[in-house]
PDB file of C-alpha atoms in Angstrom:
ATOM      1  CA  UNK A  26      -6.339   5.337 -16.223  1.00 74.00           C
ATOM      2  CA  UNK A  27      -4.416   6.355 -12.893  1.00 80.00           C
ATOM      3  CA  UNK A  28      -1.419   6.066 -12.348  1.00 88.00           C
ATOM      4  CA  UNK A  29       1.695   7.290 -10.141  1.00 93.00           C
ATOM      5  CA  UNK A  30       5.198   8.320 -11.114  1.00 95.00           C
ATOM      6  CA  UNK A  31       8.243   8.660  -8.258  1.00 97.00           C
ATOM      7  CA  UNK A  32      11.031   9.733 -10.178  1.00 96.00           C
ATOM      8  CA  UNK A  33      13.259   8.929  -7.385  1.00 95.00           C
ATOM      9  CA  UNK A  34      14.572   5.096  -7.173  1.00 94.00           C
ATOM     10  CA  UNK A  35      16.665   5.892  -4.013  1.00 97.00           C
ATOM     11  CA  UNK A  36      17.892   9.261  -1.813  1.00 97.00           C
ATOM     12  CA  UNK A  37      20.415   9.546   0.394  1.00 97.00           C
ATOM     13  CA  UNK A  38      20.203  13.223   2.865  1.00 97.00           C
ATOM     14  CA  UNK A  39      22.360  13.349   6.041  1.00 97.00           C
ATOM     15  CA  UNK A  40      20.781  13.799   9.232  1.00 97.00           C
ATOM     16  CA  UNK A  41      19.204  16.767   9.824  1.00 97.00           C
ATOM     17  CA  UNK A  42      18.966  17.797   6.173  1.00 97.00           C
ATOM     18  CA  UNK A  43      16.017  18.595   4.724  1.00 97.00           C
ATOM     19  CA  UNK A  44      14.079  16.139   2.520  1.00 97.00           C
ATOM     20  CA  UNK A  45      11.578  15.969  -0.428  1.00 98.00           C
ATOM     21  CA  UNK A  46      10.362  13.316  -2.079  1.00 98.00           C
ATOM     22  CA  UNK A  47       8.573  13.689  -5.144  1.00 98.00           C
ATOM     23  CA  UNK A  48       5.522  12.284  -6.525  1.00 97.00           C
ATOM     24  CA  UNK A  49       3.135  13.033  -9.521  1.00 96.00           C
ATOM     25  CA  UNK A  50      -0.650  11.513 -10.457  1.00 93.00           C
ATOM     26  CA  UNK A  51      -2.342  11.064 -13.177  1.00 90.00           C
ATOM     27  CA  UNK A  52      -5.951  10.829 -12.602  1.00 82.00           C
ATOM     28  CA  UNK A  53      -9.192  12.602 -14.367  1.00 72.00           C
ATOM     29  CA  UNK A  54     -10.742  13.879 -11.395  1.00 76.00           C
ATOM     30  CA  UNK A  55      -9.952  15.439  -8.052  1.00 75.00           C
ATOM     31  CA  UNK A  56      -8.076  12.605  -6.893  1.00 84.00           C
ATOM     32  CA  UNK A  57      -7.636  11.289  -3.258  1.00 91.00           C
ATOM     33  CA  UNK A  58      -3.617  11.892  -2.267  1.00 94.00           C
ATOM     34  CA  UNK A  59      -1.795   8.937   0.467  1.00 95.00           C
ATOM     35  CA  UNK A  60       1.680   9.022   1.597  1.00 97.00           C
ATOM     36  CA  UNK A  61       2.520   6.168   3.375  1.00 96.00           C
ATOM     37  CA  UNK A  62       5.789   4.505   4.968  1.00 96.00           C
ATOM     38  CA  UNK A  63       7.418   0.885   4.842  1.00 94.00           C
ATOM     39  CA  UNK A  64       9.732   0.239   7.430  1.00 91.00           C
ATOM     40  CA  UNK A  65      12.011  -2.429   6.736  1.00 85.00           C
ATOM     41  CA  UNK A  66       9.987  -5.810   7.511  1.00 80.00           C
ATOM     42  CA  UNK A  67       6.858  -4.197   8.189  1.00 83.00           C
ATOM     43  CA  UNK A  68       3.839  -3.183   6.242  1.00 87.00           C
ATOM     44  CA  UNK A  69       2.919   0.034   5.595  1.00 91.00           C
ATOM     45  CA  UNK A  70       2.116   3.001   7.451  1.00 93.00           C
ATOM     46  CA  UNK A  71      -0.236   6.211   6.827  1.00 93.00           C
ATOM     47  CA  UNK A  72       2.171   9.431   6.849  1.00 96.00           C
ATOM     48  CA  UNK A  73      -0.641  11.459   5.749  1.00 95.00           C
ATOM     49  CA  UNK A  74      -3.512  11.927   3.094  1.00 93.00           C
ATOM     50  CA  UNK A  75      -5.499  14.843   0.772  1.00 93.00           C
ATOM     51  CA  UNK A  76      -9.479  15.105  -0.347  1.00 87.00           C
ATOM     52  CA  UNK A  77      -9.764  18.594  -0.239  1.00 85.00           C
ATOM     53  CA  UNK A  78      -9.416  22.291   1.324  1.00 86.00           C
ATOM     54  CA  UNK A  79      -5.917  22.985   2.341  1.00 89.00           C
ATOM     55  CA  UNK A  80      -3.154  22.344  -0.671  1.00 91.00           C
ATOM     56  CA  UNK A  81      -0.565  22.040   2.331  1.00 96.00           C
ATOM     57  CA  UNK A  82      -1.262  18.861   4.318  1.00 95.00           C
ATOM     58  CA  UNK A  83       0.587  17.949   7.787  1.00 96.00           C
ATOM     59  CA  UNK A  84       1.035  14.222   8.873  1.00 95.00           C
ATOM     60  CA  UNK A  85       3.094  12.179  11.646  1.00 94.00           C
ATOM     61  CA  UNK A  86       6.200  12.509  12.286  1.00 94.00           C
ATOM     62  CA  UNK A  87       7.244  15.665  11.206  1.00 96.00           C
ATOM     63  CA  UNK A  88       6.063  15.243   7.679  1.00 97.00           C
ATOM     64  CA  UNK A  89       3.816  17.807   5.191  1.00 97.00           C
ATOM     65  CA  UNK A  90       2.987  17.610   1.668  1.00 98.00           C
ATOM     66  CA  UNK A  91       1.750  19.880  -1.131  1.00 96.00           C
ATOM     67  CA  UNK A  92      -1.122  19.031  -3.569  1.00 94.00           C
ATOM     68  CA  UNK A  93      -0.488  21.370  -7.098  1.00 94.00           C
ATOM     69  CA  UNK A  94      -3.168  20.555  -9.426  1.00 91.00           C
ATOM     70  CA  UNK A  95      -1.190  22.667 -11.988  1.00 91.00           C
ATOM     71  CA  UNK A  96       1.586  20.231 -11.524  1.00 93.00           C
ATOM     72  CA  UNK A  97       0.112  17.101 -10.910  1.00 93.00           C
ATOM     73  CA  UNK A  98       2.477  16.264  -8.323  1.00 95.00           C
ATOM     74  CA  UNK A  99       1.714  15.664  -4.611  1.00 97.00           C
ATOM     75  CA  UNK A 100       5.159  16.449  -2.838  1.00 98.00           C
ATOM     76  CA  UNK A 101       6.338  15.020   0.683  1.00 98.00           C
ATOM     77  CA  UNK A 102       8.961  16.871   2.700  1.00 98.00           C
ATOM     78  CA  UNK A 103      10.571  17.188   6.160  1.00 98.00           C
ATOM     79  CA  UNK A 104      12.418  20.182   7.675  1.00 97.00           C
ATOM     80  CA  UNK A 105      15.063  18.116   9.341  1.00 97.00           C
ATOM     81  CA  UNK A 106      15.389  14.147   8.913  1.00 97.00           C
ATOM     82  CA  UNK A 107      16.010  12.127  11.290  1.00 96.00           C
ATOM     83  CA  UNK A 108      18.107   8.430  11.035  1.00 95.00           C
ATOM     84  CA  UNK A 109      14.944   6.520  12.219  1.00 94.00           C
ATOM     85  CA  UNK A 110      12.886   8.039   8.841  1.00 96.00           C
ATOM     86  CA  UNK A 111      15.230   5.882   6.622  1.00 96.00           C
ATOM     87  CA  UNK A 112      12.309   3.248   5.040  1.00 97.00           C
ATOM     88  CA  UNK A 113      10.933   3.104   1.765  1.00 96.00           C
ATOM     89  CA  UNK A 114       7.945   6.063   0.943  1.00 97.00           C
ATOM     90  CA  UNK A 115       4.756   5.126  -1.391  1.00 96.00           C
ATOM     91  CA  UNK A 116       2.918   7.683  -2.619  1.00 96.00           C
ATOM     92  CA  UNK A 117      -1.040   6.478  -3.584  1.00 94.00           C
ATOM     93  CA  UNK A 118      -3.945   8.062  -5.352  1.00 91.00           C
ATOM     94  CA  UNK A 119      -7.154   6.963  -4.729  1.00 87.00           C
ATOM     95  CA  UNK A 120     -10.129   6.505  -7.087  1.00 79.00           C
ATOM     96  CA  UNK A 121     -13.608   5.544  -6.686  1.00 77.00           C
ATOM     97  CA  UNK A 122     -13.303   2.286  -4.739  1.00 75.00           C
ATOM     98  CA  UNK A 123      -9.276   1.445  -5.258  1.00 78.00           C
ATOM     99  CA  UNK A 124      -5.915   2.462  -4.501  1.00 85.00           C
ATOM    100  CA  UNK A 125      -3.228   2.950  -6.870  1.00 88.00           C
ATOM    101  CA  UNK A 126       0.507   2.913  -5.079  1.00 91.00           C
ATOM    102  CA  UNK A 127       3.865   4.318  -6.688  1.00 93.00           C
ATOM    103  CA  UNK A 128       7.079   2.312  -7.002  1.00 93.00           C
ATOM    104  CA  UNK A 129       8.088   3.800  -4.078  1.00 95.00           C
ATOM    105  CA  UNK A 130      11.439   5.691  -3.436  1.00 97.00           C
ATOM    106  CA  UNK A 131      13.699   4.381  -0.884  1.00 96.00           C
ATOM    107  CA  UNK A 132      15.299   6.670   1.680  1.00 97.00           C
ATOM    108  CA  UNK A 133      18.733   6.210   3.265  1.00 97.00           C
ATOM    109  CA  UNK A 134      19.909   8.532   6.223  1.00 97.00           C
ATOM    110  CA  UNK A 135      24.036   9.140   6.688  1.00 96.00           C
ATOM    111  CA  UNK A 136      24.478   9.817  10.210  1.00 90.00           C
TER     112      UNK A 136
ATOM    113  CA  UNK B   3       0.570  -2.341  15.226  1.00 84.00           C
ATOM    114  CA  UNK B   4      -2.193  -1.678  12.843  1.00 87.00           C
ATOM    115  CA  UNK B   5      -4.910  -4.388  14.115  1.00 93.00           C
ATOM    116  CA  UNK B   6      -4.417  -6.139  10.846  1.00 96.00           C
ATOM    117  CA  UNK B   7      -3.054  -9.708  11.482  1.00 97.00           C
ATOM    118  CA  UNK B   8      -2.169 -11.948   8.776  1.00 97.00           C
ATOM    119  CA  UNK B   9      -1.017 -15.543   9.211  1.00 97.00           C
ATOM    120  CA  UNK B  10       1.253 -17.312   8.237  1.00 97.00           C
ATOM    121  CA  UNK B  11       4.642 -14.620   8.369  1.00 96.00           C
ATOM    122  CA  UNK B  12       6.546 -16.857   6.424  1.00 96.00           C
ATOM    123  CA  UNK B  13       5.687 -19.567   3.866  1.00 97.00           C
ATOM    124  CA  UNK B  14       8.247 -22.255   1.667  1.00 97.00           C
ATOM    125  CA  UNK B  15       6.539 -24.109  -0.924  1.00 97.00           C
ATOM    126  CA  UNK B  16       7.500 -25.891  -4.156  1.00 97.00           C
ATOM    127  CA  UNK B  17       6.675 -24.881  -7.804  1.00 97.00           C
ATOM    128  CA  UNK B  18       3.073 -26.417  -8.634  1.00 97.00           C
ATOM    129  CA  UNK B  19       1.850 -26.098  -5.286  1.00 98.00           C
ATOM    130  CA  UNK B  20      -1.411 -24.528  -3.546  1.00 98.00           C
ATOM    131  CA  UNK B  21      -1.257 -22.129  -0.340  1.00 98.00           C
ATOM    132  CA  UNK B  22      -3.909 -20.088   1.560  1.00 98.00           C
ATOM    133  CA  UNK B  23      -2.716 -16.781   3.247  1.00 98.00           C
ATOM    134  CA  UNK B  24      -5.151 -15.361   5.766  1.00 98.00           C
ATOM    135  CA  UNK B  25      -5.593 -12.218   6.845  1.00 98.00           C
ATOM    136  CA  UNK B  26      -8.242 -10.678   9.834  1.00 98.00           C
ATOM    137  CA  UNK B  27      -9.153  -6.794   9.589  1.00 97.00           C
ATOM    138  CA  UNK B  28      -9.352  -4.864  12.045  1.00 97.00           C
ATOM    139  CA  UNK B  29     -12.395  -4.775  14.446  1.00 95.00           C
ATOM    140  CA  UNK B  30     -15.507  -3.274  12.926  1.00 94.00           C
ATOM    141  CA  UNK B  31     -13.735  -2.423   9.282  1.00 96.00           C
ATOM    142  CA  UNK B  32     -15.871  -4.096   6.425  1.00 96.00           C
ATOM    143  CA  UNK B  33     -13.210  -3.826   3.816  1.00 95.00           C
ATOM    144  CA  UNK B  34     -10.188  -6.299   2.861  1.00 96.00           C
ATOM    145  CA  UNK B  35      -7.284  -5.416   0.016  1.00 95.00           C
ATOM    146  CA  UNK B  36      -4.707  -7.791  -1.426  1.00 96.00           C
ATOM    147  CA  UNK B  37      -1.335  -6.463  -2.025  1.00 95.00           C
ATOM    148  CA  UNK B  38       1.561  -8.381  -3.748  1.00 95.00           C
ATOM    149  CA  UNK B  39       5.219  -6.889  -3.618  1.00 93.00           C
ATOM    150  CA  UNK B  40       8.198  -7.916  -5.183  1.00 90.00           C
ATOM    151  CA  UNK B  41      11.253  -6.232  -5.900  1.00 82.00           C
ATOM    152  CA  UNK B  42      10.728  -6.169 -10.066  1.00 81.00           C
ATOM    153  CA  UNK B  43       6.484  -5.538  -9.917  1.00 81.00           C
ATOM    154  CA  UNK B  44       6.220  -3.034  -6.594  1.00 84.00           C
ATOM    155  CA  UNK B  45       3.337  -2.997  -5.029  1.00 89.00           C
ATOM    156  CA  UNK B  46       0.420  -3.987  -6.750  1.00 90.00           C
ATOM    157  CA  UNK B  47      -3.118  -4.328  -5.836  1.00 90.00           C
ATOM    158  CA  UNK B  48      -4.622  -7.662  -6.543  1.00 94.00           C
ATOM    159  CA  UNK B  49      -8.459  -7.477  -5.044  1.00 94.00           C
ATOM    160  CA  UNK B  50     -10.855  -5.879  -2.763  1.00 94.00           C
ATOM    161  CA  UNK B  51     -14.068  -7.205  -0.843  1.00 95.00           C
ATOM    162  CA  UNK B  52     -16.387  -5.052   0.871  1.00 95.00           C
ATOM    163  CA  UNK B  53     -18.523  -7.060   3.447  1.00 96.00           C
ATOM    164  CA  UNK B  54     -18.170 -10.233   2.115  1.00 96.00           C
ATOM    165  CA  UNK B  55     -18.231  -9.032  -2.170  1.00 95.00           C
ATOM    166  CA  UNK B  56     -16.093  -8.590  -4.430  1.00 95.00           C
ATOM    167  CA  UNK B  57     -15.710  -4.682  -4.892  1.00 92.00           C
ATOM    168  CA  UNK B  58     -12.604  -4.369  -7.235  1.00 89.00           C
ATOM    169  CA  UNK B  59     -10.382  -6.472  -8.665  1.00 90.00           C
ATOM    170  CA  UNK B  60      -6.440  -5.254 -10.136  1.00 88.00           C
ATOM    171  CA  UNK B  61      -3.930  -7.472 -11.580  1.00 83.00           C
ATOM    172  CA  UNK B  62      -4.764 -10.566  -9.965  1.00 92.00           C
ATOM    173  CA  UNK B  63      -3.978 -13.856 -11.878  1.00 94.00           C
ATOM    174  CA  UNK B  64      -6.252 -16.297 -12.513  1.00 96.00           C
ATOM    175  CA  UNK B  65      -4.520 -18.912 -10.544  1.00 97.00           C
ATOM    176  CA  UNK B  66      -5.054 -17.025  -7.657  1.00 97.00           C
ATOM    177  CA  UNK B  67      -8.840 -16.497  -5.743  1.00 97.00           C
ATOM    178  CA  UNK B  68      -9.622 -14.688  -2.944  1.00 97.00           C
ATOM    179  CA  UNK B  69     -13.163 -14.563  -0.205  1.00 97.00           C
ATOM    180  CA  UNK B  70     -14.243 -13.058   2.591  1.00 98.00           C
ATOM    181  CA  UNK B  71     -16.286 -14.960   5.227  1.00 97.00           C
ATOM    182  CA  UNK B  72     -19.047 -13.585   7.128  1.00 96.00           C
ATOM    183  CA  UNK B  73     -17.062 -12.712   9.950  1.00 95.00           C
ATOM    184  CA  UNK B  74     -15.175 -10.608   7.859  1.00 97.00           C
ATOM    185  CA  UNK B  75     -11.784 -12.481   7.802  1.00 97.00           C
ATOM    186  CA  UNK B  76     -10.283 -12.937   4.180  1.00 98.00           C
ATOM    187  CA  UNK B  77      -8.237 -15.940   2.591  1.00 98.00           C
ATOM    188  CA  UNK B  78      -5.847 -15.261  -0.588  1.00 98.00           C
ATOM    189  CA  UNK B  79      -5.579 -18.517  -2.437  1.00 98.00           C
ATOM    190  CA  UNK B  80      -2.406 -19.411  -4.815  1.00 98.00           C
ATOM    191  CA  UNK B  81      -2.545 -22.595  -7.067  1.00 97.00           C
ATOM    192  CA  UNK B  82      -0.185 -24.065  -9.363  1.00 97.00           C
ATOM    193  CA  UNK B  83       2.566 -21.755  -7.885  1.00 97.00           C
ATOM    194  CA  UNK B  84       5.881 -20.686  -9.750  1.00 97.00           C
ATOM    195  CA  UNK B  85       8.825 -19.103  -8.810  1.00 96.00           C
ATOM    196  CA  UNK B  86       7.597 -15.787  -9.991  1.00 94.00           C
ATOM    197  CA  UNK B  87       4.739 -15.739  -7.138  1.00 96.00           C
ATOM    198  CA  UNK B  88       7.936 -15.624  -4.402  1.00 96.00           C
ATOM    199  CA  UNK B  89       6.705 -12.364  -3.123  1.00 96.00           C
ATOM    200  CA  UNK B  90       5.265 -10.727   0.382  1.00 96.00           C
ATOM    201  CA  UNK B  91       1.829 -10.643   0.456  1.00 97.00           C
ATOM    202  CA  UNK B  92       0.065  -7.942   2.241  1.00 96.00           C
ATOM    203  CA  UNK B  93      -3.506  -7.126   3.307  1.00 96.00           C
ATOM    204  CA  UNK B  94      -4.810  -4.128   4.624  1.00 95.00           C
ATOM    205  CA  UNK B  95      -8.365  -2.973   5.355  1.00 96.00           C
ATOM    206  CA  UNK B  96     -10.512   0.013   6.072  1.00 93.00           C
ATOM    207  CA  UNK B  97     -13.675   1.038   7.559  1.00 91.00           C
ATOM    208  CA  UNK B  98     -15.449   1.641   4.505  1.00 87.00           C
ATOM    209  CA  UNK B  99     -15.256   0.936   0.536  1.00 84.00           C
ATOM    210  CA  UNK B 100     -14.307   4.001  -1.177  1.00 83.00           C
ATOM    211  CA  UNK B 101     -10.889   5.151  -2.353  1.00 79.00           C
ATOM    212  CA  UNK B 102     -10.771   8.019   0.019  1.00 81.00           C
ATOM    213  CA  UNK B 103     -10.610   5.670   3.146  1.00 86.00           C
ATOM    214  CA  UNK B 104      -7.350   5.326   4.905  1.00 88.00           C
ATOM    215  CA  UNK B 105      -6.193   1.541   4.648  1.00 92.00           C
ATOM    216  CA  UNK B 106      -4.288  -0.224   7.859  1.00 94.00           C
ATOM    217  CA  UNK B 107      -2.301  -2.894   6.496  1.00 95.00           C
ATOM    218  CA  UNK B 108      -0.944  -5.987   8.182  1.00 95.00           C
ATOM    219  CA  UNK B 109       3.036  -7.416   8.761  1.00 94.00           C
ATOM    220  CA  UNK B 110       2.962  -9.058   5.377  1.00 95.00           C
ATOM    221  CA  UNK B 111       3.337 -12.904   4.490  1.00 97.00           C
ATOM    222  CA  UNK B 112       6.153 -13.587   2.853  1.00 96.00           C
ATOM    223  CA  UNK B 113       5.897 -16.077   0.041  1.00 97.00           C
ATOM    224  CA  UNK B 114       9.105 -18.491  -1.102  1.00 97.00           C
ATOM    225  CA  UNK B 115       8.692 -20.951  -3.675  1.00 97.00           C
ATOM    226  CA  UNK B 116      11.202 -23.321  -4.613  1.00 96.00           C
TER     227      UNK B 116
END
């Protein structure tokens, strides 16, 4: 069955620091990879996605992410974080017809 | 905004009750998803419909249905409610029915039971 591990409840980065948030899959196949944001009080928001080709995705606001099939793991990062990114970050494999979300890791910015 | 409404934004209800959360995709996008998160469970996927069928269904309860009507909107029903079922409800929807397709998802609905 699919599933997807965040190891990371809650990070705190200062402004300006860089950030990665981790993220690993478990799926049979060549899965479909989503990062998506939750704002606080809104639903949630595309960052970015992987089916195929390039291993280094880019997304929206500032944001990449790795796919390594060796590692399972499906890696979001930002150069330089900014106090408006602090939300809470799903990562989601896809299957066949559903989507399977993480627990999510929460992100706090110091200023 | 995503084009995904859902009404009501906020619901109180009592333990035993029955509620109906709607949700409208946006324009032209045949799929609906239910989401339900809460702080212990996450986010977890409760059903899909595709144009009006059921396409996949997660860990949805059996005191809870869900349809969509021909004109694509989608209702999430909740009978004999508990305090467990406090919780924001989300729908989101997408053009097609695969997992690959991006899904928009709407504000949220969020559930209190008393």
């Amino acid at each position: 069955a699919q599933s997807v591990t965040q190891p990371d409840i809650h990070i705190t980065v200062s402004e300006g620091a860089s950030l990665e948030l981790r993220c690993n899959y478990s799926y049979g196949a060549t899965p479909y990879l989503f990062w998506y944001v939750q704002s606080p009080g809104q639903g949630l928001q595309l960052l970015l996605k992987y089916f195929s080709g390039d291993t280094l995705v880019q997304g929206i606001k500032g944001f990449e992410a790795e796919f390594k099939r060796s590692q399972s793991s499906f890696n979001l990062r930002k150069p330089s974080v900014h106090w408006s990114d602090a939300a809470e970050y799903f990562c989601a494999v896809g299957s066949y017809d559903k989507v399977i979300f993480g627990p999510g890791t929460s992100l706090s910015v110091i200023p | 905004d995503s084009g995904v409404t859902q009404t009501p934004k906020h619901l109180i209800t009592a333990t035993g009750q029955r509620v109906t959360l709607r949700c409208s995709p946006r324009s032209g996008d045949l799929s609906v998803y239910w989401y339900q998160q809460s702080l212990d469970q996450g986010l977890q996927f409760l059903i899909h419909y595709y144009n009006g069928e059921e396409r996949a269904k997660g860990n949805i309860l059996e005191r809870f249905s869900a349809q969509q009507f021909p004109d694509l909107h989608s209702e999430l029903n909740l009978s004999s409610l508990e305090l467990g079922d406090s919780a924001l409800y989300f729908c989101a929807s997408s053009g097609g029915w695969r997992g690959s397709d991006t899904q928009y998802f709407g504000p949220g609905t969020r559930l209190t039971v008393l």
